């Protein structure tokens, strides 16, 4: 134990002398308060929905996977409440949980118990997407724990049961991605996420993935005690270990691209986080070692000032500087902290880089545009209808708040 402490001290001093000093307790608490107030008063609307993407040229909010974004905001607010105790944040999180659980489908011949979590954006509202549900559920379970209201976790677990029964294939180690929102038919042959591939040209990994984002089956197992959830979660995590490449990513699954040697800034981190959950469940080190491989690739992607960009490559090319992804700075930091606590001290300097970056790279609290006040930089540039579509996304702040509350615990502030 003493040796581990000295290693931690060494890395902390190294961070200090290289210009990446740790945040103080005061800085961390101040940042948590500011970010939580931004999530509660700017990002979440009166109906409990996360507003998602703010178009900087049109000065308007646009929805994008609203249940997913809302789940992220709920998770962040619950974490902040547990550190600071501000019940206003918990009340906003409850409003978000009420919106999310109201999406449960009832009186349908096929979809009873499922959540109507459609993707929106270019996919439209015709398909329910597995990850749109699953990656929003950590906040739903956290809300049940914080409030004592089991309704939130129960409804999330009922959706998990539907997905286990209809979308999970144990033999192949995958869950199908999409379900027709009207008929309840699971889409096993075609996914609109691959518009360049026609029906008949798409393969299994075009329409399915291990889909462990959010570790829904693990949370459902811990809430219900149903061993089938545990077995499915570990089967999917084993498939992740099997399919992971030498860079610690999964190029066969979108939004990564094997052809372009590119990887999405958050997608692989979700898988790494789920592998850490599998390690917590089993203590099998293969899971944590696989997560560390992913974490190392993201450490390489982090620039010297702490920035992580949207388009990154495994073939040695420099990242595309078109979009700044604050959520990846935060999410990578969350994974790095968990690994550091398991003895992987190599990530300590990266953690401190992320912490300082998140403090420094936010819109001012008194910004002239009230929609941007306090938000973490999370820019995304696309092109639509002969127009540059330039947005700042709410998830930068939601993930940033998650990082800060985890950092508070990681640094053992009391």
CSV table of C-alpha atoms in Angstrom, one decimal, residues 28-383:
chain,number,residue,atom,x,y,z
A,28,UNK,CA,-13.4,21.4,-8.1
A,29,UNK,CA,-16.4,22.3,-5.9
A,30,UNK,CA,-16.9,25.6,-7.7
A,31,UNK,CA,-16.8,23.8,-11.1
A,32,UNK,CA,-19.3,21.2,-9.9
A,33,UNK,CA,-21.7,23.9,-8.8
A,34,UNK,CA,-21.4,25.9,-12.0
A,35,UNK,CA,-21.7,22.9,-14.3
A,36,UNK,CA,-24.7,21.5,-12.3
A,37,UNK,CA,-26.5,24.8,-12.5
A,38,UNK,CA,-25.9,24.9,-16.2
A,39,UNK,CA,-27.3,21.4,-16.7
A,40,UNK,CA,-30.3,22.2,-14.5
A,41,UNK,CA,-31.2,25.7,-15.8
A,42,UNK,CA,-29.9,25.8,-19.4
A,43,UNK,CA,-29.7,22.2,-20.7
A,44,UNK,CA,-32.9,20.6,-19.2
A,45,UNK,CA,-36.3,22.0,-20.2
A,46,UNK,CA,-39.5,22.3,-18.2
A,47,UNK,CA,-40.7,18.9,-19.5
A,48,UNK,CA,-37.5,17.2,-18.2
A,49,UNK,CA,-35.9,16.8,-21.6
A,50,UNK,CA,-32.3,17.6,-22.5
A,51,UNK,CA,-32.2,20.2,-25.2
A,52,UNK,CA,-29.3,18.5,-27.0
A,53,UNK,CA,-27.7,20.5,-29.8
A,54,UNK,CA,-27.4,24.3,-29.8
A,55,UNK,CA,-26.9,25.7,-33.3
A,56,UNK,CA,-24.5,28.6,-33.0
A,57,UNK,CA,-25.4,30.3,-36.2
A,58,UNK,CA,-29.2,29.9,-35.9
A,59,UNK,CA,-29.4,30.4,-32.1
A,60,UNK,CA,-31.8,27.5,-31.7
A,61,UNK,CA,-31.8,24.1,-30.0
A,62,UNK,CA,-32.3,21.0,-32.0
A,63,UNK,CA,-33.2,17.5,-30.6
A,64,UNK,CA,-30.8,14.6,-31.1
A,65,UNK,CA,-31.4,11.2,-29.4
A,66,UNK,CA,-33.3,13.0,-26.6
A,67,UNK,CA,-33.7,10.0,-24.3
A,68,UNK,CA,-30.0,9.3,-24.5
A,69,UNK,CA,-29.0,13.0,-23.8
A,70,UNK,CA,-31.5,13.2,-21.1
A,71,UNK,CA,-30.2,10.1,-19.4
A,72,UNK,CA,-26.7,11.6,-19.4
A,73,UNK,CA,-27.9,14.8,-17.8
A,74,UNK,CA,-29.8,12.9,-15.1
A,75,UNK,CA,-26.7,10.9,-14.3
A,76,UNK,CA,-24.6,14.0,-14.0
A,77,UNK,CA,-27.1,15.8,-11.8
A,78,UNK,CA,-27.5,12.9,-9.4
A,79,UNK,CA,-23.8,12.6,-9.1
A,80,UNK,CA,-23.5,16.3,-8.3
A,81,UNK,CA,-26.4,16.1,-5.8
A,82,UNK,CA,-24.6,13.3,-4.0
A,83,UNK,CA,-21.5,15.4,-3.6
A,84,UNK,CA,-23.0,18.8,-2.8
A,85,UNK,CA,-26.5,17.9,-1.5
A,86,UNK,CA,-28.4,20.6,-3.6
A,87,UNK,CA,-31.9,19.2,-3.8
A,88,UNK,CA,-32.8,21.5,-6.7
A,89,UNK,CA,-30.5,19.4,-8.9
A,90,UNK,CA,-32.2,16.2,-7.7
A,91,UNK,CA,-35.6,17.7,-8.4
A,92,UNK,CA,-34.5,18.5,-12.0
A,93,UNK,CA,-33.1,15.0,-12.3
A,94,UNK,CA,-36.5,13.6,-11.2
A,95,UNK,CA,-38.2,15.6,-13.8
A,96,UNK,CA,-35.9,14.1,-16.3
A,97,UNK,CA,-36.6,10.6,-14.9
A,98,UNK,CA,-40.3,11.2,-15.2
A,99,UNK,CA,-40.0,12.2,-18.8
A,100,UNK,CA,-37.8,9.1,-19.5
A,101,UNK,CA,-40.1,6.6,-17.8
A,102,UNK,CA,-43.2,8.1,-19.5
A,103,UNK,CA,-41.7,6.8,-22.8
A,104,UNK,CA,-42.5,3.3,-21.7
A,105,UNK,CA,-44.8,1.6,-24.3
A,106,UNK,CA,-48.1,0.1,-23.0
A,107,UNK,CA,-51.0,-1.7,-24.6
A,108,UNK,CA,-49.0,-2.7,-27.7
A,109,UNK,CA,-49.2,-6.3,-29.0
A,110,UNK,CA,-45.4,-6.6,-29.2
A,111,UNK,CA,-43.6,-3.7,-27.5
A,112,UNK,CA,-45.1,-3.6,-24.1
A,113,UNK,CA,-42.5,-2.6,-21.5
A,114,UNK,CA,-40.1,-1.2,-24.1
A,115,UNK,CA,-39.0,2.5,-24.2
A,116,UNK,CA,-39.9,4.5,-27.2
A,117,UNK,CA,-36.4,5.9,-27.6
A,118,UNK,CA,-36.1,6.9,-31.2
A,119,UNK,CA,-32.9,8.3,-32.5
A,120,UNK,CA,-34.2,11.3,-34.4
A,121,UNK,CA,-31.8,13.3,-36.6
A,122,UNK,CA,-31.2,11.7,-40.0
A,123,UNK,CA,-32.5,8.3,-38.8
A,124,UNK,CA,-35.9,9.8,-38.0
A,125,UNK,CA,-38.5,8.6,-35.4
A,126,UNK,CA,-39.4,5.3,-37.0
A,127,UNK,CA,-36.8,3.2,-35.2
A,128,UNK,CA,-36.1,2.5,-31.6
A,129,UNK,CA,-32.3,2.2,-31.0
A,130,UNK,CA,-30.8,-0.1,-28.5
A,131,UNK,CA,-28.0,2.2,-27.3
A,132,UNK,CA,-30.3,5.2,-27.2
A,133,UNK,CA,-32.0,3.4,-24.4
A,134,UNK,CA,-29.2,1.5,-22.7
A,135,UNK,CA,-26.7,4.3,-22.5
A,136,UNK,CA,-29.3,6.6,-20.9
A,137,UNK,CA,-30.1,4.1,-18.1
A,138,UNK,CA,-27.2,4.6,-15.7
A,139,UNK,CA,-28.8,7.8,-14.7
A,140,UNK,CA,-32.1,6.2,-14.3
A,141,UNK,CA,-30.7,3.6,-11.9
A,142,UNK,CA,-28.7,6.3,-10.1
A,143,UNK,CA,-31.9,8.3,-9.7
A,144,UNK,CA,-33.7,5.3,-8.1
A,145,UNK,CA,-30.8,4.9,-5.7
A,146,UNK,CA,-30.7,8.6,-4.8
A,147,UNK,CA,-34.5,9.0,-4.3
A,148,UNK,CA,-35.5,5.6,-3.0
A,149,UNK,CA,-38.1,5.5,-5.8
A,150,UNK,CA,-37.8,2.1,-7.4
A,151,UNK,CA,-40.2,3.0,-10.2
A,152,UNK,CA,-37.3,4.4,-12.3
A,153,UNK,CA,-35.1,1.3,-12.0
A,154,UNK,CA,-38.2,-1.0,-12.5
A,155,UNK,CA,-39.2,0.6,-15.8
A,156,UNK,CA,-35.6,0.5,-17.0
A,157,UNK,CA,-35.4,-3.2,-16.1
A,158,UNK,CA,-38.6,-3.9,-17.9
A,159,UNK,CA,-37.1,-2.4,-21.0
A,160,UNK,CA,-34.0,-4.4,-20.4
A,161,UNK,CA,-36.1,-7.6,-20.2
A,162,UNK,CA,-37.8,-6.8,-23.6
A,163,UNK,CA,-34.4,-6.2,-25.1
A,164,UNK,CA,-33.0,-9.4,-23.6
A,165,UNK,CA,-35.9,-11.4,-25.0
A,166,UNK,CA,-36.1,-9.9,-28.5
A,167,UNK,CA,-32.7,-8.3,-29.4
A,168,UNK,CA,-30.0,-10.4,-27.7
A,169,UNK,CA,-28.4,-13.4,-29.5
A,170,UNK,CA,-26.2,-15.3,-27.0
A,171,UNK,CA,-24.7,-17.5,-29.6
A,172,UNK,CA,-23.4,-14.6,-31.7
A,173,UNK,CA,-22.6,-12.4,-28.7
A,174,UNK,CA,-24.5,-9.4,-30.0
A,175,UNK,CA,-27.7,-7.4,-29.6
A,176,UNK,CA,-29.5,-6.1,-32.7
A,177,UNK,CA,-29.4,-2.3,-33.0
A,178,UNK,CA,-32.9,-1.3,-34.2
A,179,UNK,CA,-36.6,-2.0,-33.7
A,180,UNK,CA,-39.5,-0.7,-35.8
A,181,UNK,CA,-41.3,1.7,-33.4
A,182,UNK,CA,-44.7,0.8,-34.8
A,183,UNK,CA,-44.6,-2.9,-35.5
A,184,UNK,CA,-42.0,-4.0,-32.9
A,185,UNK,CA,-40.1,-5.9,-35.5
A,186,UNK,CA,-36.4,-6.3,-34.7
A,187,UNK,CA,-34.3,-5.2,-37.8
A,188,UNK,CA,-31.9,-8.1,-38.4
A,189,UNK,CA,-31.1,-7.5,-42.1
A,190,UNK,CA,-30.9,-3.7,-42.7
A,191,UNK,CA,-29.8,-0.6,-40.7
A,192,UNK,CA,-30.3,3.0,-42.0
A,193,UNK,CA,-27.0,3.9,-40.3
A,194,UNK,CA,-25.4,2.3,-43.4
A,195,UNK,CA,-27.2,4.2,-46.1
A,196,UNK,CA,-24.4,3.3,-48.6
A,197,UNK,CA,-25.2,-0.4,-48.2
A,198,UNK,CA,-28.5,-1.8,-49.6
A,199,UNK,CA,-30.6,-4.5,-48.2
A,200,UNK,CA,-28.9,-7.8,-48.9
A,201,UNK,CA,-25.4,-6.2,-48.7
A,202,UNK,CA,-25.4,-5.6,-45.0
A,203,UNK,CA,-23.7,-8.1,-42.7
A,204,UNK,CA,-24.3,-9.1,-39.0
A,205,UNK,CA,-22.0,-6.3,-37.7
A,206,UNK,CA,-23.8,-3.7,-39.8
A,207,UNK,CA,-27.1,-4.4,-37.9
A,208,UNK,CA,-25.8,-5.4,-34.5
A,209,UNK,CA,-23.1,-4.8,-31.9
A,210,UNK,CA,-22.3,-6.2,-28.5
A,211,UNK,CA,-24.2,-3.1,-27.3
A,212,UNK,CA,-22.9,-2.9,-23.8
A,213,UNK,CA,-23.0,0.9,-23.6
A,214,UNK,CA,-24.5,1.9,-20.3
A,215,UNK,CA,-24.1,-1.7,-18.9
A,216,UNK,CA,-27.9,-2.0,-18.8
A,217,UNK,CA,-27.9,-5.8,-18.3
A,218,UNK,CA,-25.6,-5.5,-15.3
A,219,UNK,CA,-27.7,-2.8,-13.7
A,220,UNK,CA,-30.9,-4.8,-14.4
A,221,UNK,CA,-29.2,-7.9,-12.8
A,222,UNK,CA,-28.3,-6.0,-9.7
A,223,UNK,CA,-31.8,-4.6,-9.4
A,224,UNK,CA,-33.8,-7.7,-10.2
A,225,UNK,CA,-31.4,-10.6,-9.2
A,226,UNK,CA,-32.2,-12.2,-12.5
A,227,UNK,CA,-29.1,-14.3,-13.4
A,228,UNK,CA,-30.1,-14.2,-17.1
A,229,UNK,CA,-29.1,-10.5,-17.2
A,230,UNK,CA,-25.7,-11.2,-15.6
A,231,UNK,CA,-25.0,-14.1,-18.1
A,232,UNK,CA,-25.9,-11.9,-21.1
A,233,UNK,CA,-23.8,-9.0,-19.8
A,234,UNK,CA,-20.7,-11.1,-19.4
A,235,UNK,CA,-21.3,-12.9,-22.7
A,236,UNK,CA,-21.3,-9.6,-24.5
A,237,UNK,CA,-18.3,-8.4,-22.6
A,238,UNK,CA,-16.4,-11.6,-23.5
A,239,UNK,CA,-17.3,-10.9,-27.2
A,240,UNK,CA,-15.8,-7.4,-26.8
A,241,UNK,CA,-12.5,-8.9,-25.5
A,242,UNK,CA,-12.5,-11.3,-28.4
A,243,UNK,CA,-13.2,-8.6,-31.1
A,244,UNK,CA,-11.0,-5.8,-29.7
A,245,UNK,CA,-8.1,-4.9,-32.1
A,246,UNK,CA,-4.5,-4.2,-31.2
A,247,UNK,CA,-5.3,-0.5,-30.6
A,248,UNK,CA,-8.0,-1.4,-28.1
A,249,UNK,CA,-10.9,-0.3,-30.3
A,250,UNK,CA,-13.6,-2.1,-32.3
A,251,UNK,CA,-13.2,-1.0,-36.0
A,252,UNK,CA,-15.9,-3.4,-37.2
A,253,UNK,CA,-18.7,-1.4,-35.5
A,254,UNK,CA,-20.0,2.0,-36.5
A,255,UNK,CA,-19.4,4.8,-35.7
A,256,UNK,CA,-15.8,3.5,-36.0
A,257,UNK,CA,-14.5,2.9,-39.5
A,258,UNK,CA,-12.2,0.1,-40.5
A,259,UNK,CA,-11.7,1.5,-44.0
A,260,UNK,CA,-10.7,4.9,-42.7
A,261,UNK,CA,-8.8,3.6,-39.6
A,262,UNK,CA,-10.9,6.1,-37.6
A,263,UNK,CA,-12.4,5.8,-34.2
A,264,UNK,CA,-15.2,7.7,-32.5
A,265,UNK,CA,-14.1,9.7,-29.5
A,266,UNK,CA,-16.6,8.2,-27.0
A,267,UNK,CA,-17.9,4.9,-28.5
A,268,UNK,CA,-14.9,2.8,-27.5
A,269,UNK,CA,-14.9,4.4,-24.1
A,270,UNK,CA,-18.4,3.1,-23.4
A,271,UNK,CA,-17.2,-0.4,-24.2
A,272,UNK,CA,-14.2,0.1,-21.9
A,273,UNK,CA,-16.4,1.4,-19.1
A,274,UNK,CA,-18.6,-1.7,-19.5
A,275,UNK,CA,-15.5,-3.9,-19.3
A,276,UNK,CA,-14.6,-2.2,-16.0
A,277,UNK,CA,-18.1,-3.0,-14.8
A,278,UNK,CA,-17.5,-6.6,-15.8
A,279,UNK,CA,-14.3,-6.6,-13.8
A,280,UNK,CA,-16.2,-5.2,-10.8
A,281,UNK,CA,-18.7,-8.0,-11.1
A,282,UNK,CA,-16.2,-10.9,-11.6
A,283,UNK,CA,-12.7,-9.6,-10.6
A,284,UNK,CA,-11.5,-11.2,-13.9
A,285,UNK,CA,-8.4,-9.2,-14.9
A,286,UNK,CA,-8.9,-9.8,-18.6
A,287,UNK,CA,-11.7,-7.2,-18.6
A,288,UNK,CA,-9.6,-4.5,-17.0
A,289,UNK,CA,-6.6,-5.2,-19.2
A,290,UNK,CA,-8.8,-4.8,-22.3
A,291,UNK,CA,-10.2,-1.5,-20.9
A,292,UNK,CA,-6.6,-0.3,-20.4
A,293,UNK,CA,-5.8,-0.9,-24.0
A,294,UNK,CA,-8.7,1.4,-25.0
A,295,UNK,CA,-7.6,4.0,-22.5
A,296,UNK,CA,-4.0,4.0,-23.9
A,297,UNK,CA,-5.3,4.8,-27.4
A,298,UNK,CA,-7.3,7.7,-26.0
A,299,UNK,CA,-4.3,8.9,-24.0
A,300,UNK,CA,-2.4,9.1,-27.3
A,301,UNK,CA,-5.3,11.0,-28.9
A,302,UNK,CA,-5.3,13.6,-26.1
A,303,UNK,CA,-3.4,16.7,-27.2
A,304,UNK,CA,-0.8,18.4,-25.0
A,305,UNK,CA,-3.3,21.0,-23.8
A,306,UNK,CA,-5.8,18.2,-22.9
A,307,UNK,CA,-8.1,18.6,-26.0
A,308,UNK,CA,-9.6,15.5,-27.6
A,309,UNK,CA,-10.9,16.0,-31.1
A,310,UNK,CA,-13.8,14.2,-32.8
A,311,UNK,CA,-12.1,12.4,-35.7
A,312,UNK,CA,-9.1,10.3,-34.6
A,313,UNK,CA,-7.1,7.7,-36.4
A,314,UNK,CA,-5.1,4.5,-35.6
A,315,UNK,CA,-2.8,4.7,-38.7
A,316,UNK,CA,-0.7,7.6,-37.5
A,317,UNK,CA,-2.6,10.4,-39.0
A,318,UNK,CA,-3.2,13.5,-37.0
A,319,UNK,CA,-6.7,14.0,-35.7
A,320,UNK,CA,-9.1,16.3,-37.6
A,321,UNK,CA,-9.3,19.6,-35.8
A,322,UNK,CA,-12.8,20.4,-37.1
A,323,UNK,CA,-14.7,19.5,-33.9
A,324,UNK,CA,-13.7,19.8,-30.2
A,325,UNK,CA,-15.1,17.0,-28.1
A,326,UNK,CA,-15.3,18.0,-24.4
A,327,UNK,CA,-17.4,15.0,-23.6
A,328,UNK,CA,-14.5,12.8,-24.7
A,329,UNK,CA,-12.0,14.8,-22.6
A,330,UNK,CA,-14.3,14.1,-19.6
A,331,UNK,CA,-15.3,10.5,-20.5
A,332,UNK,CA,-11.7,9.4,-21.1
A,333,UNK,CA,-10.9,11.0,-17.7
A,334,UNK,CA,-13.6,9.0,-16.0
A,335,UNK,CA,-12.2,5.8,-17.4
A,336,UNK,CA,-8.6,6.8,-16.6
A,337,UNK,CA,-9.6,7.5,-13.0
A,338,UNK,CA,-11.2,4.1,-12.6
A,339,UNK,CA,-8.1,2.5,-14.0
A,340,UNK,CA,-5.8,4.6,-11.8
A,341,UNK,CA,-7.7,3.4,-8.8
A,342,UNK,CA,-7.0,-0.2,-10.0
A,343,UNK,CA,-3.2,0.5,-10.1
A,344,UNK,CA,-2.8,1.9,-13.7
A,345,UNK,CA,-0.9,5.1,-12.6
A,346,UNK,CA,0.2,5.8,-16.1
A,347,UNK,CA,-3.0,7.7,-16.7
A,348,UNK,CA,-2.6,10.2,-13.8
A,349,UNK,CA,-1.1,13.0,-16.0
A,350,UNK,CA,-4.0,12.6,-18.5
A,351,UNK,CA,-6.5,12.8,-15.7
A,352,UNK,CA,-5.1,16.1,-14.5
A,353,UNK,CA,-5.0,17.4,-18.1
A,354,UNK,CA,-8.7,16.6,-18.5
A,355,UNK,CA,-9.5,18.2,-15.2
A,356,UNK,CA,-7.7,21.5,-16.1
A,357,UNK,CA,-9.1,21.5,-19.6
A,358,UNK,CA,-12.7,21.2,-18.3
A,359,UNK,CA,-12.2,24.1,-16.0
A,360,UNK,CA,-10.8,26.3,-18.7
A,361,UNK,CA,-12.8,25.4,-21.7
A,362,UNK,CA,-16.3,26.6,-20.9
A,363,UNK,CA,-18.4,29.5,-22.1
A,364,UNK,CA,-18.6,32.3,-19.5
A,365,UNK,CA,-21.2,32.2,-16.8
A,366,UNK,CA,-22.4,35.6,-17.9
A,367,UNK,CA,-22.2,34.9,-21.6
A,368,UNK,CA,-24.4,37.2,-23.7
A,369,UNK,CA,-26.2,34.2,-25.2
A,370,UNK,CA,-27.9,32.6,-22.2
A,371,UNK,CA,-28.2,29.3,-24.0
A,372,UNK,CA,-24.4,29.0,-23.9
A,373,UNK,CA,-23.8,30.1,-20.4
A,374,UNK,CA,-21.5,27.8,-18.5
A,375,UNK,CA,-21.5,25.1,-21.2
A,376,UNK,CA,-18.3,23.0,-21.9
A,377,UNK,CA,-17.0,23.2,-25.4
A,378,UNK,CA,-18.5,20.4,-27.5
A,379,UNK,CA,-18.5,21.6,-31.0
A,380,UNK,CA,-19.6,19.6,-34.0
A,381,UNK,CA,-19.5,20.7,-37.6
A,382,UNK,CA,-21.6,19.1,-40.3
A,383,UNK,CA,-23.2,20.2,-43.6
